Each structure stands twice: as C-alpha cells, then as structure tokens.
PDB file of C-alpha atoms in Angstrom:
ATOM      1  CA  MET I   1      12.253 -23.605   2.039  1.00 66.00           C
ATOM      2  CA  LYS I   2       8.835 -23.746   3.182  1.00 71.00           C
ATOM      3  CA  GLN I   3       9.007 -21.244   5.652  1.00 81.00           C
ATOM      4  CA  VAL I   4      10.436 -18.627   3.093  1.00 84.00           C
ATOM      5  CA  PHE I   5       7.126 -19.204   0.402  1.00 84.00           C
ATOM      6  CA  GLY I   6       5.202 -18.966   2.895  1.00 89.00           C
ATOM      7  CA  TYR I   7       6.543 -15.206   4.071  1.00 91.00           C
ATOM      8  CA  HIS I   8       6.249 -14.606   0.095  1.00 89.00           C
ATOM      9  CA  PHE I   9       2.946 -15.843  -0.324  1.00 92.00           C
ATOM     10  CA  VAL I  10       1.542 -13.583   2.541  1.00 93.00           C
ATOM     11  CA  ALA I  11       3.261 -10.744   0.182  1.00 92.00           C
ATOM     12  CA  PHE I  12       1.336 -11.804  -2.501  1.00 90.00           C
ATOM     13  CA  LEU I  13      -2.276 -12.028  -0.769  1.00 92.00           C
ATOM     14  CA  THR I  14      -1.893  -8.561   0.528  1.00 93.00           C
ATOM     15  CA  VAL I  15      -0.794  -7.125  -2.842  1.00 88.00           C
ATOM     16  CA  ALA I  16      -3.476  -9.148  -4.408  1.00 86.00           C
ATOM     17  CA  ILE I  17      -6.305  -7.097  -1.669  1.00 89.00           C
ATOM     18  CA  TRP I  18      -4.268  -3.730  -2.171  1.00 86.00           C
ATOM     19  CA  GLY I  19      -4.784  -4.201  -5.589  1.00 78.00           C
ATOM     20  CA  SER I  20      -8.250  -4.796  -5.320  1.00 79.00           C
ATOM     21  CA  THR I  21      -9.233  -1.509  -3.168  1.00 81.00           C
ATOM     22  CA  PHE I  22      -9.238   0.587  -6.322  1.00 74.00           C
ATOM     23  CA  VAL I  23     -12.035  -0.950  -7.841  1.00 76.00           C
ATOM     24  CA  PHE I  24     -14.083  -1.159  -4.261  1.00 82.00           C
ATOM     25  CA  THR I  25     -13.021   2.567  -3.977  1.00 81.00           C
ATOM     26  CA  LYS I  26     -14.645   3.749  -7.509  1.00 78.00           C
ATOM     27  CA  ILE I  27     -17.851   1.667  -6.328  1.00 84.00           C
ATOM     28  CA  LEU I  28     -17.561   4.395  -3.564  1.00 87.00           C
ATOM     29  CA  LEU I  29     -16.863   7.417  -5.497  1.00 83.00           C
ATOM     30  CA  GLN I  30     -19.723   6.081  -7.439  1.00 83.00           C
ATOM     31  CA  ASN I  31     -21.684   6.667  -4.305  1.00 89.00           C
ATOM     32  CA  GLY I  32     -21.111  10.111  -3.605  1.00 87.00           C
ATOM     33  CA  LEU I  33     -18.053   9.818  -1.060  1.00 88.00           C
ATOM     34  CA  SER I  34     -14.703  11.868  -1.789  1.00 86.00           C
ATOM     35  CA  PRO I  35     -11.152   9.977  -1.482  1.00 84.00           C
ATOM     36  CA  ALA I  36     -10.384  11.178   1.739  1.00 88.00           C
ATOM     37  CA  GLN I  37     -13.275  10.083   3.442  1.00 91.00           C
ATOM     38  CA  ILE I  38     -13.004   7.221   1.801  1.00 90.00           C
ATOM     39  CA  PHE I  39      -9.708   7.177   3.927  1.00 91.00           C
ATOM     40  CA  THR I  40     -10.793   8.502   7.137  1.00 94.00           C
ATOM     41  CA  LEU I  41     -13.333   6.269   7.229  1.00 94.00           C
ATOM     42  CA  ARG I  42     -11.581   2.844   6.646  1.00 93.00           C
ATOM     43  CA  PHE I  43      -8.560   3.970   8.957  1.00 95.00           C
ATOM     44  CA  ILE I  44     -10.840   5.202  11.534  1.00 95.00           C
ATOM     45  CA  LEU I  45     -12.922   1.109  11.305  1.00 95.00           C
ATOM     46  CA  ALA I  46      -9.195  -0.245  11.472  1.00 95.00           C
ATOM     47  CA  TYR I  47      -8.200   1.345  14.380  1.00 95.00           C
ATOM     48  CA  VAL I  48     -11.473   0.821  16.495  1.00 93.00           C
ATOM     49  CA  LEU I  49     -11.162  -2.854  15.322  1.00 91.00           C
ATOM     50  CA  LEU I  50      -7.496  -3.208  16.283  1.00 90.00           C
ATOM     51  CA  GLU I  51      -8.360  -1.610  20.011  1.00 88.00           C
ATOM     52  CA  VAL I  52     -11.312  -4.302  19.760  1.00 88.00           C
ATOM     53  CA  VAL I  53      -9.198  -7.068  19.040  1.00 85.00           C
ATOM     54  CA  THR I  54      -6.550  -6.258  21.278  1.00 81.00           C
ATOM     55  CA  TRP I  55      -9.116  -6.199  24.332  1.00 82.00           C
ATOM     56  CA  VAL I  56     -10.279  -9.305  23.060  1.00 81.00           C
ATOM     57  CA  VAL I  57      -7.385 -11.143  23.094  1.00 73.00           C
ATOM     58  CA  GLY I  58      -6.033  -9.658  26.478  1.00 68.00           C
ATOM     59  CA  GLN I  59      -2.950  -8.045  25.480  1.00 71.00           C
ATOM     60  CA  LYS I  60      -1.954  -5.835  27.400  1.00 75.00           C
ATOM     61  CA  VAL I  61      -2.134  -2.436  25.548  1.00 75.00           C
ATOM     62  CA  LYS I  62       1.207  -0.355  24.814  1.00 80.00           C
ATOM     63  CA  TRP I  63       0.278   3.485  24.228  1.00 84.00           C
ATOM     64  CA  LEU I  64       3.149   5.179  23.582  1.00 89.00           C
ATOM     65  CA  SER I  65       6.727   3.831  22.138  1.00 92.00           C
ATOM     66  CA  ASN I  66       9.536   3.348  24.285  1.00 92.00           C
ATOM     67  CA  SER I  67      11.186   7.011  23.085  1.00 94.00           C
ATOM     68  CA  VAL I  68      10.721  10.287  21.904  1.00 95.00           C
ATOM     69  CA  ARG I  69      12.452   9.698  18.621  1.00 95.00           C
ATOM     70  CA  ASP I  70      10.179   6.726  18.240  1.00 95.00           C
ATOM     71  CA  GLU I  71       7.303   7.880  18.773  1.00 96.00           C
ATOM     72  CA  LEU I  72       8.000  10.525  15.907  1.00 96.00           C
ATOM     73  CA  ILE I  73       8.862   7.665  13.615  1.00 96.00           C
ATOM     74  CA  MET I  74       5.321   6.389  14.569  1.00 96.00           C
ATOM     75  CA  VAL I  75       3.874  10.014  13.133  1.00 97.00           C
ATOM     76  CA  LEU I  76       6.059   9.369  10.146  1.00 97.00           C
ATOM     77  CA  LEU I  77       4.664   5.983   9.600  1.00 97.00           C
ATOM     78  CA  GLY I  78       1.041   7.448   9.725  1.00 96.00           C
ATOM     79  CA  ILE I  79       2.030  10.411   7.233  1.00 96.00           C
ATOM     80  CA  THR I  80       4.000   8.314   4.434  1.00 96.00           C
ATOM     81  CA  GLY I  81       2.082   5.056   4.919  1.00 94.00           C
ATOM     82  CA  GLY I  82      -1.396   6.959   5.512  1.00 94.00           C
ATOM     83  CA  SER I  83      -2.549  10.614   5.064  1.00 94.00           C
ATOM     84  CA  LEU I  84       0.098  11.868   2.722  1.00 94.00           C
ATOM     85  CA  TYR I  85       0.175   8.565   0.187  1.00 92.00           C
ATOM     86  CA  PHE I  86      -3.548   8.119   0.295  1.00 87.00           C
ATOM     87  CA  ILE I  87      -3.754  12.485  -0.302  1.00 87.00           C
ATOM     88  CA  THR I  88      -0.985  12.893  -2.930  1.00 88.00           C
ATOM     89  CA  GLU I  89      -2.030   9.924  -4.503  1.00 82.00           C
ATOM     90  CA  ASN I  90      -5.717  10.702  -5.095  1.00 78.00           C
ATOM     91  CA  ALA I  91      -4.701  14.159  -6.043  1.00 79.00           C
ATOM     92  CA  SER I  92      -2.642  12.965  -8.466  1.00 79.00           C
ATOM     93  CA  MET I  93      -5.829  11.938 -10.798  1.00 70.00           C
ATOM     94  CA  ILE I  94      -7.357  15.106  -9.964  1.00 71.00           C
ATOM     95  CA  TYR I  95      -4.625  16.423 -12.204  1.00 77.00           C
ATOM     96  CA  THR I  96      -3.279  13.762 -14.438  1.00 69.00           C
ATOM     97  CA  THR I  97      -4.597  10.295 -16.095  1.00 62.00           C
ATOM     98  CA  ALA I  98      -5.005   6.917 -13.437  1.00 61.00           C
ATOM     99  CA  THR I  99      -2.694   5.517 -16.120  1.00 59.00           C
ATOM    100  CA  ASN I 100       0.234   8.192 -15.178  1.00 64.00           C
ATOM    101  CA  THR I 101      -1.011   7.970 -11.744  1.00 70.00           C
ATOM    102  CA  SER I 102      -0.559   4.220 -11.237  1.00 70.00           C
ATOM    103  CA  LEU I 103       2.831   3.744 -13.498  1.00 70.00           C
ATOM    104  CA  ILE I 104       4.756   6.519 -11.163  1.00 75.00           C
ATOM    105  CA  VAL I 105       2.965   5.038  -8.037  1.00 78.00           C
ATOM    106  CA  CYS I 106       3.747   1.463  -8.982  1.00 77.00           C
ATOM    107  CA  THR I 107       7.149   2.198  -9.439  1.00 79.00           C
ATOM    108  CA  CYS I 108       8.084   2.272  -6.163  1.00 82.00           C
ATOM    109  CA  PRO I 109       9.814  -0.841  -5.376  1.00 82.00           C
ATOM    110  CA  LEU I 110      12.814   0.760  -8.052  1.00 79.00           C
ATOM    111  CA  PHE I 111      12.861   3.797  -5.900  1.00 81.00           C
ATOM    112  CA  ALA I 112      12.614   1.705  -2.842  1.00 82.00           C
ATOM    113  CA  MET I 113      15.702  -0.566  -3.843  1.00 79.00           C
ATOM    114  CA  LEU I 114      17.847   2.310  -4.615  1.00 78.00           C
ATOM    115  CA  LEU I 115      16.503   4.347  -1.088  1.00 81.00           C
ATOM    116  CA  PHE I 116      17.881   1.617   1.076  1.00 79.00           C
ATOM    117  CA  LYS I 117      20.768   0.859  -1.106  1.00 75.00           C
ATOM    118  CA  LEU I 118      22.256   4.905  -0.130  1.00 77.00           C
ATOM    119  CA  VAL I 119      20.733   3.744   4.003  1.00 76.00           C
ATOM    120  CA  TYR I 120      22.214   0.462   4.402  1.00 67.00           C
ATOM    121  CA  THR I 121      25.026   0.007   2.173  1.00 56.00           C
ATOM    122  CA  LYS I 122      26.291  -2.650   4.266  1.00 59.00           C
ATOM    123  CA  THR I 123      23.292  -5.067   5.721  1.00 59.00           C
ATOM    124  CA  GLU I 124      20.714  -4.601   2.817  1.00 58.00           C
ATOM    125  CA  ARG I 125      22.442  -6.167  -0.201  1.00 64.00           C
ATOM    126  CA  VAL I 126      21.255  -5.412  -3.611  1.00 64.00           C
ATOM    127  CA  THR I 127      22.480  -8.178  -5.702  1.00 71.00           C
ATOM    128  CA  LYS I 128      22.239  -7.663  -9.736  1.00 76.00           C
ATOM    129  CA  MET I 129      19.640 -10.311  -9.579  1.00 77.00           C
ATOM    130  CA  MET I 130      17.438  -8.753  -7.423  1.00 74.00           C
ATOM    131  CA  ALA I 131      18.148  -5.289  -9.645  1.00 77.00           C
ATOM    132  CA  LEU I 132      17.553  -7.151 -13.186  1.00 81.00           C
ATOM    133  CA  GLY I 133      14.335  -8.712 -11.928  1.00 79.00           C
ATOM    134  CA  SER I 134      12.933  -5.503 -10.836  1.00 78.00           C
ATOM    135  CA  VAL I 135      13.530  -3.897 -13.817  1.00 81.00           C
ATOM    136  CA  ILE I 136      12.235  -7.016 -16.007  1.00 84.00           C
ATOM    137  CA  ALA I 137       9.191  -6.807 -13.839  1.00 77.00           C
ATOM    138  CA  CYS I 138       8.823  -2.719 -13.663  1.00 77.00           C
ATOM    139  CA  LEU I 139       8.982  -2.991 -17.518  1.00 83.00           C
ATOM    140  CA  GLY I 140       5.782  -6.005 -17.250  1.00 80.00           C
ATOM    141  CA  MET I 141       4.259  -3.310 -14.847  1.00 74.00           C
ATOM    142  CA  ALA I 142       4.389  -0.550 -17.008  1.00 76.00           C
ATOM    143  CA  ILE I 143       3.338  -2.867 -19.785  1.00 79.00           C
ATOM    144  CA  VAL I 144       0.062  -3.941 -17.717  1.00 71.00           C
ATOM    145  CA  VAL I 145      -0.633  -0.557 -16.824  1.00 66.00           C
ATOM    146  CA  LEU I 146      -0.294   1.116 -20.366  1.00 68.00           C
ATOM    147  CA  ASN I 147      -2.404  -1.546 -22.162  1.00 62.00           C
ATOM    148  CA  GLY I 148      -0.891  -0.646 -25.810  1.00 60.00           C
ATOM    149  CA  ARG I 149      -1.497   2.277 -25.381  1.00 62.00           C
ATOM    150  CA  PHE I 150       1.912   3.868 -25.651  1.00 56.00           C
ATOM    151  CA  VAL I 151       1.084   7.596 -25.114  1.00 53.00           C
ATOM    152  CA  LEU I 152       1.826   9.372 -21.886  1.00 53.00           C
ATOM    153  CA  HIS I 153       0.190  12.479 -21.320  1.00 58.00           C
ATOM    154  CA  LEU I 154       2.388  14.682 -19.329  1.00 60.00           C
ATOM    155  CA  SER I 155       1.009  16.699 -16.425  1.00 71.00           C
ATOM    156  CA  PRO I 156       3.840  18.096 -14.302  1.00 75.00           C
ATOM    157  CA  LEU I 157       1.820  19.091 -11.103  1.00 80.00           C
ATOM    158  CA  GLY I 158      -0.539  15.426 -11.271  1.00 79.00           C
ATOM    159  CA  ASP I 159       3.129  13.708 -12.228  1.00 79.00           C
ATOM    160  CA  MET I 160       4.635  14.987  -9.512  1.00 85.00           C
ATOM    161  CA  LEU I 161       2.015  15.009  -6.928  1.00 87.00           C
ATOM    162  CA  ALA I 162       1.882  10.741  -8.105  1.00 83.00           C
ATOM    163  CA  PHE I 163       5.998  10.658  -7.667  1.00 85.00           C
ATOM    164  CA  GLY I 164       5.389  11.990  -4.366  1.00 90.00           C
ATOM    165  CA  ALA I 165       2.909   9.093  -3.475  1.00 89.00           C
ATOM    166  CA  CYS I 166       5.329   6.639  -4.677  1.00 87.00           C
ATOM    167  CA  LEU I 167       8.232   8.530  -2.692  1.00 90.00           C
ATOM    168  CA  CYS I 168       5.982   8.193   0.440  1.00 94.00           C
ATOM    169  CA  TRP I 169       5.906   4.281   0.341  1.00 91.00           C
ATOM    170  CA  ALA I 170       9.762   3.965  -0.382  1.00 89.00           C
ATOM    171  CA  PHE I 171       9.952   5.852   2.734  1.00 93.00           C
ATOM    172  CA  TYR I 172       7.454   3.836   4.850  1.00 94.00           C
ATOM    173  CA  SER I 173       9.081   0.930   4.007  1.00 88.00           C
ATOM    174  CA  LEU I 174      12.546   2.605   5.036  1.00 88.00           C
ATOM    175  CA  LEU I 175      11.067   3.280   8.428  1.00 91.00           C
ATOM    176  CA  MET I 176       9.486   0.269   8.861  1.00 90.00           C
ATOM    177  CA  LYS I 177      12.782  -1.952   9.045  1.00 83.00           C
ATOM    178  CA  ASP I 178      14.009   0.147  11.811  1.00 85.00           C
ATOM    179  CA  VAL I 179      11.157   0.308  14.564  1.00 93.00           C
ATOM    180  CA  LEU I 180      10.319  -3.621  13.566  1.00 90.00           C
ATOM    181  CA  ARG I 181      13.932  -4.496  15.252  1.00 87.00           C
ATOM    182  CA  ARG I 182      11.986  -3.225  18.144  1.00 91.00           C
ATOM    183  CA  TYR I 183       8.303  -3.313  18.334  1.00 92.00           C
ATOM    184  CA  ASP I 184       6.188  -5.632  16.839  1.00 88.00           C
ATOM    185  CA  ALA I 185       3.894  -5.247  14.040  1.00 88.00           C
ATOM    186  CA  PHE I 186       0.701  -5.189  15.881  1.00 88.00           C
ATOM    187  CA  PHE I 187       1.842  -2.283  17.533  1.00 91.00           C
ATOM    188  CA  ILE I 188       3.232  -1.141  14.790  1.00 93.00           C
ATOM    189  CA  THR I 189      -0.095  -1.322  12.628  1.00 93.00           C
ATOM    190  CA  ARG I 190      -1.791   0.659  15.703  1.00 92.00           C
ATOM    191  CA  LYS I 191       0.204   3.410  15.379  1.00 94.00           C
ATOM    192  CA  VAL I 192      -0.154   3.978  11.544  1.00 95.00           C
ATOM    193  CA  PHE I 193      -3.829   3.818  11.564  1.00 96.00           C
ATOM    194  CA  PHE I 194      -3.690   6.907  14.761  1.00 96.00           C
ATOM    195  CA  TYR I 195      -1.691   8.777  13.776  1.00 97.00           C
ATOM    196  CA  GLY I 196      -2.944   8.516   9.680  1.00 96.00           C
ATOM    197  CA  ILE I 197      -5.627   9.840  11.027  1.00 96.00           C
ATOM    198  CA  VAL I 198      -4.609  12.285  13.360  1.00 96.00           C
ATOM    199  CA  THR I 199      -2.355  14.228  10.077  1.00 96.00           C
ATOM    200  CA  ILE I 200      -5.454  13.587   7.502  1.00 95.00           C
ATOM    201  CA  MET I 201      -7.558  15.964   9.734  1.00 94.00           C
ATOM    202  CA  PRO I 202      -5.887  19.302   8.374  1.00 92.00           C
ATOM    203  CA  TYR I 203      -7.300  18.242   5.237  1.00 90.00           C
ATOM    204  CA  TYR I 204     -10.571  18.978   6.646  1.00 92.00           C
ATOM    205  CA  LEU I 205     -10.040  22.812   7.314  1.00 90.00           C
ATOM    206  CA  VAL I 206      -9.467  23.259   3.599  1.00 88.00           C
ATOM    207  CA  VAL I 207     -12.137  20.585   2.623  1.00 86.00           C
ATOM    208  CA  PRO I 208     -14.692  20.414   4.810  1.00 86.00           C
ATOM    209  CA  GLY I 209     -17.619  18.171   4.678  1.00 83.00           C
ATOM    210  CA  PHE I 210     -18.609  14.744   5.571  1.00 84.00           C
ATOM    211  CA  PRO I 211     -21.259  12.702   3.465  1.00 85.00           C
ATOM    212  CA  PRO I 212     -24.656  12.641   4.906  1.00 87.00           C
ATOM    213  CA  PHE I 213     -25.689   9.380   6.966  1.00 87.00           C
ATOM    214  CA  GLU I 214     -28.401   8.165   4.894  1.00 90.00           C
ATOM    215  CA  VAL I 215     -25.428   7.933   1.970  1.00 90.00           C
ATOM    216  CA  LEU I 216     -23.404   6.064   4.569  1.00 91.00           C
ATOM    217  CA  LEU I 217     -26.074   3.542   5.770  1.00 91.00           C
ATOM    218  CA  ARG I 218     -26.307   1.912   1.983  1.00 93.00           C
ATOM    219  CA  PRO I 219     -25.419  -1.706   2.370  1.00 94.00           C
ATOM    220  CA  VAL I 220     -23.338  -0.996  -0.834  1.00 94.00           C
ATOM    221  CA  VAL I 221     -21.427   1.638   0.875  1.00 94.00           C
ATOM    222  CA  VAL I 222     -21.265  -0.547   4.241  1.00 95.00           C
ATOM    223  CA  SER I 223     -20.080  -3.640   2.459  1.00 95.00           C
ATOM    224  CA  ASN I 224     -17.329  -1.829   0.697  1.00 93.00           C
ATOM    225  CA  LEU I 225     -16.065   0.073   3.847  1.00 95.00           C
ATOM    226  CA  LEU I 226     -16.124  -3.196   5.988  1.00 95.00           C
ATOM    227  CA  PHE I 227     -13.859  -4.295   3.218  1.00 95.00           C
ATOM    228  CA  LEU I 228     -11.368  -1.757   3.224  1.00 93.00           C
ATOM    229  CA  GLY I 229     -11.594  -1.225   6.849  1.00 95.00           C
ATOM    230  CA  VAL I 230     -11.643  -4.872   8.148  1.00 94.00           C
ATOM    231  CA  VAL I 231      -9.308  -6.784   5.154  1.00 95.00           C
ATOM    232  CA  ALA I 232      -7.450  -3.932   3.188  1.00 93.00           C
ATOM    233  CA  SER I 233      -6.433  -1.985   5.785  1.00 94.00           C
ATOM    234  CA  MET I 234      -6.628  -3.957   9.436  1.00 93.00           C
ATOM    235  CA  LEU I 235      -5.489  -7.372   8.303  1.00 94.00           C
ATOM    236  CA  CYS I 236      -3.192  -5.918   5.473  1.00 94.00           C
ATOM    237  CA  TYR I 237      -1.328  -3.195   6.916  1.00 94.00           C
ATOM    238  CA  VAL I 238      -0.355  -6.072  10.027  1.00 92.00           C
ATOM    239  CA  MET I 239       0.209  -8.518   7.531  1.00 94.00           C
ATOM    240  CA  TRP I 240       2.758  -6.274   5.231  1.00 94.00           C
ATOM    241  CA  ASN I 241       4.379  -4.851   8.144  1.00 92.00           C
ATOM    242  CA  TRP I 242       5.252  -8.425   9.538  1.00 92.00           C
ATOM    243  CA  VAL I 243       6.534  -9.694   6.466  1.00 93.00           C
ATOM    244  CA  ILE I 244       8.535  -6.548   5.672  1.00 90.00           C
ATOM    245  CA  GLY I 245      10.438  -8.131   8.537  1.00 88.00           C
ATOM    246  CA  LYS I 246      10.638 -11.366   7.212  1.00 89.00           C
ATOM    247  CA  LEU I 247      11.740 -10.713   3.795  1.00 86.00           C
ATOM    248  CA  GLY I 248      13.490  -7.730   4.404  1.00 83.00           C
ATOM    249  CA  ALA I 249      11.672  -4.860   3.014  1.00 80.00           C
ATOM    250  CA  VAL I 250      13.237  -4.287  -0.823  1.00 78.00           C
ATOM    251  CA  VAL I 251      12.284  -8.081  -1.730  1.00 81.00           C
ATOM    252  CA  ALA I 252       8.856  -7.583  -0.231  1.00 85.00           C
ATOM    253  CA  THR I 253       8.141  -3.911  -1.397  1.00 84.00           C
ATOM    254  CA  ASN I 254       8.769  -5.871  -5.346  1.00 82.00           C
ATOM    255  CA  TRP I 255       5.469  -7.832  -4.623  1.00 84.00           C
ATOM    256  CA  VAL I 256       3.798  -4.192  -5.497  1.00 84.00           C
ATOM    257  CA  TYR I 257       4.467  -4.830  -8.860  1.00 81.00           C
ATOM    258  CA  PHE I 258       1.582  -6.922  -8.936  1.00 80.00           C
ATOM    259  CA  ASN I 259      -0.710  -4.498  -7.898  1.00 77.00           C
ATOM    260  CA  PRO I 260      -1.756  -3.949 -11.586  1.00 75.00           C
ATOM    261  CA  ILE I 261      -2.365  -7.317 -12.209  1.00 77.00           C
ATOM    262  CA  THR I 262      -5.231  -7.848  -9.479  1.00 76.00           C
ATOM    263  CA  THR I 263      -5.979  -4.237  -9.977  1.00 71.00           C
ATOM    264  CA  ILE I 264      -7.009  -5.223 -13.714  1.00 74.00           C
ATOM    265  CA  LEU I 265      -8.654  -8.990 -12.552  1.00 78.00           C
ATOM    266  CA  PHE I 266     -10.477  -7.500 -10.293  1.00 73.00           C
ATOM    267  CA  ALA I 267     -11.801  -4.698 -12.796  1.00 70.00           C
ATOM    268  CA  TRP I 268     -12.798  -7.222 -15.390  1.00 76.00           C
ATOM    269  CA  TRP I 269     -14.920  -9.484 -12.865  1.00 75.00           C
ATOM    270  CA  LEU I 270     -16.713  -6.661 -11.021  1.00 70.00           C
ATOM    271  CA  LEU I 271     -16.981  -4.084 -13.309  1.00 63.00           C
ATOM    272  CA  ASP I 272     -16.931  -5.940 -16.653  1.00 70.00           C
ATOM    273  CA  GLU I 273     -13.755  -4.750 -18.215  1.00 65.00           C
ATOM    274  CA  ASN I 274     -11.731  -6.090 -20.925  1.00 72.00           C
ATOM    275  CA  ILE I 275      -8.442  -8.171 -20.096  1.00 72.00           C
ATOM    276  CA  THR I 276      -6.099  -7.931 -23.119  1.00 76.00           C
ATOM    277  CA  ILE I 277      -2.864  -9.910 -24.499  1.00 83.00           C
ATOM    278  CA  TRP I 278      -1.005  -6.903 -23.356  1.00 77.00           C
ATOM    279  CA  PHE I 279      -2.006  -7.761 -19.893  1.00 75.00           C
ATOM    280  CA  LEU I 280      -0.494 -11.007 -20.200  1.00 80.00           C
ATOM    281  CA  LEU I 281       2.035 -10.296 -21.977  1.00 83.00           C
ATOM    282  CA  GLY I 282       3.081  -7.738 -18.663  1.00 79.00           C
ATOM    283  CA  SER I 283       1.849 -10.596 -16.526  1.00 78.00           C
ATOM    284  CA  VAL I 284       4.620 -13.018 -17.367  1.00 82.00           C
ATOM    285  CA  LEU I 285       7.199 -10.155 -17.269  1.00 82.00           C
ATOM    286  CA  ILE I 286       6.307  -9.150 -14.010  1.00 79.00           C
ATOM    287  CA  ILE I 287       6.271 -13.405 -13.017  1.00 78.00           C
ATOM    288  CA  ALA I 288       9.072 -13.776 -14.317  1.00 82.00           C
ATOM    289  CA  GLY I 289      11.180 -10.601 -13.379  1.00 79.00           C
ATOM    290  CA  MET I 290       9.839 -12.025  -9.674  1.00 74.00           C
ATOM    291  CA  ALA I 291      11.395 -15.216  -9.813  1.00 75.00           C
ATOM    292  CA  ILE I 292      15.073 -13.398 -11.000  1.00 79.00           C
ATOM    293  CA  CYS I 293      14.919 -11.561  -8.588  1.00 70.00           C
ATOM    294  CA  ASN I 294      14.392 -14.198  -5.346  1.00 64.00           C
ATOM    295  CA  TYR I 295      17.052 -16.445  -7.753  1.00 62.00           C
ATOM    296  CA  LYS I 296      19.290 -18.361  -5.706  1.00 57.00           C
ATOM    297  CA  LYS I 297      22.119 -19.889  -6.814  1.00 47.00           C
TER     298      LYS I 297
END
C-alpha cells in the first residue's frame, strides 16, 4: 500500500512541476525567447546532464536499442513526447486562445484511456470506476481552465493543433508501455531527449535564428532555463517514464488533470494572478475524480 502511494506521489509531483513550467516559460517568452528555442535549449541541457550523470555514476553507456524496431520506437517517442508535442502545443496558441489550448491538451487522459482500450484489450483493463473518475476529473479540469468564462472561441486550425498535441502525449504513453518492458526509464529518457533535439532541427530551416548571448546570459533567463532543463525535463521525464511502468499508463496519465491546478497556483505565487471560486470548485472535482478512478473495493 505504501509503495503504491509512493508511486502516486511521484506522478503527482511530476505533474505539479510540469504545471509550473507554463509560468517559467512565460517569463522566458517575455525575455525574447521563442517557444521552439525554449524547448530546444531545455532538451539539450537535459540530454547533456543525463550523459554527465551516466558518466559520474560509472554506468555503462548504451547507445543503441536492441533492434531496429525498438530504435524506431525511440524516434517516435522523441517526436510524440518532444518536438512535435511542443511545436503543436505552442503553435496552437498563435491561432487560438490559451484557454482552448489548455482545455484540449489536458483532455489527454480520456484519449489515452480510449487508445489503450483499443490496443490492449486484454491487459489494460479500464473499469467503470476508472472511466467515471476520469470523466469527473475532466469536468473539474474544464472548470479550472475556463474559470467561470464558459465561452470558447472556436478556431479550427488552432484547436486542431492543440488536439494534435493531445494525441501526441496519448501516443507517447502508449509507446512507453511497450518499451518499458525491455529498457529502463533512464535509457528511454536519454533517447527521448536525443531524438527530440534531432527532430526539432528541421523547424529551424523554416524559422531560423537563435537568441543572442547577452539574452541567454541574463540571470533570469539562466535560472529559468536551468529549472526547465534540469528539473522539468531531466528529472521529471525520468520520473514519469518510471512511474508509467509502476502504475500503468492509464492511471499515471490521469494525473495530467492536475496540471492546470499547479499552473494557476504558480501563476498566483509568481505572477500575482487571482484564485477564484471556480478554481476551488474544479480542484475539488479533480481530486474527487482521481479518488474514484483509483478506488478499489
């Protein structure tokens, strides 16, 4: 029981940190970095640090997967959990509102549940309580994101990009379940960072340019990039990939519903944004939904 609680705590902690990244990313955007540049720098930093950690602990470096098929899966993980996910999520906010983007992307657990049900019809069992809890948590997440403004401004292109980001993370979870049977979370995370960096490079052929050194050396930029690279990328991706193997992808992915809660709390703390009654109501529903989802008779 204590072990399972520990796994859930790691999942919650990971999502809580990821929820804060929207705030730290906003600070970097205000300092002149683009979303693609922020993603590239945080993944490069995370990858280099993982290689250093591997060398320091004396672990033998494994460069390639056991088969071509597995290596191709690693490429897909780098795309769905890295480059394509971040490009579609960030690009969607150009064409639609941040509310629409957040609402669509955070419905990922529902789509992940349906996807796992289709692919793993026998091994990944979705109970009625899990489905009910996920729907209640999704409703709570929607209330938190909408914050009392129950009007969505439809933008087909922007909403489709946000939905693309949602599907990317669902497929990332699906692929992760497969490779965790054969590789440890540390190796997989290194591959995700590497192929995330490689597959973002074509983007710079379309939108070239990088921020000057005087911008990158600003204390506020350095501190935020270090947090995003070391904590939100290196540590959190290792923890997330590990916890998927312990809890199962469906249960672990349901913690994504907590993402907007931590985003708003950090925005209140660092950006002086207000907390409303809608936030409190939605938070209660999310917590209730997660409790129902994980209920066992």
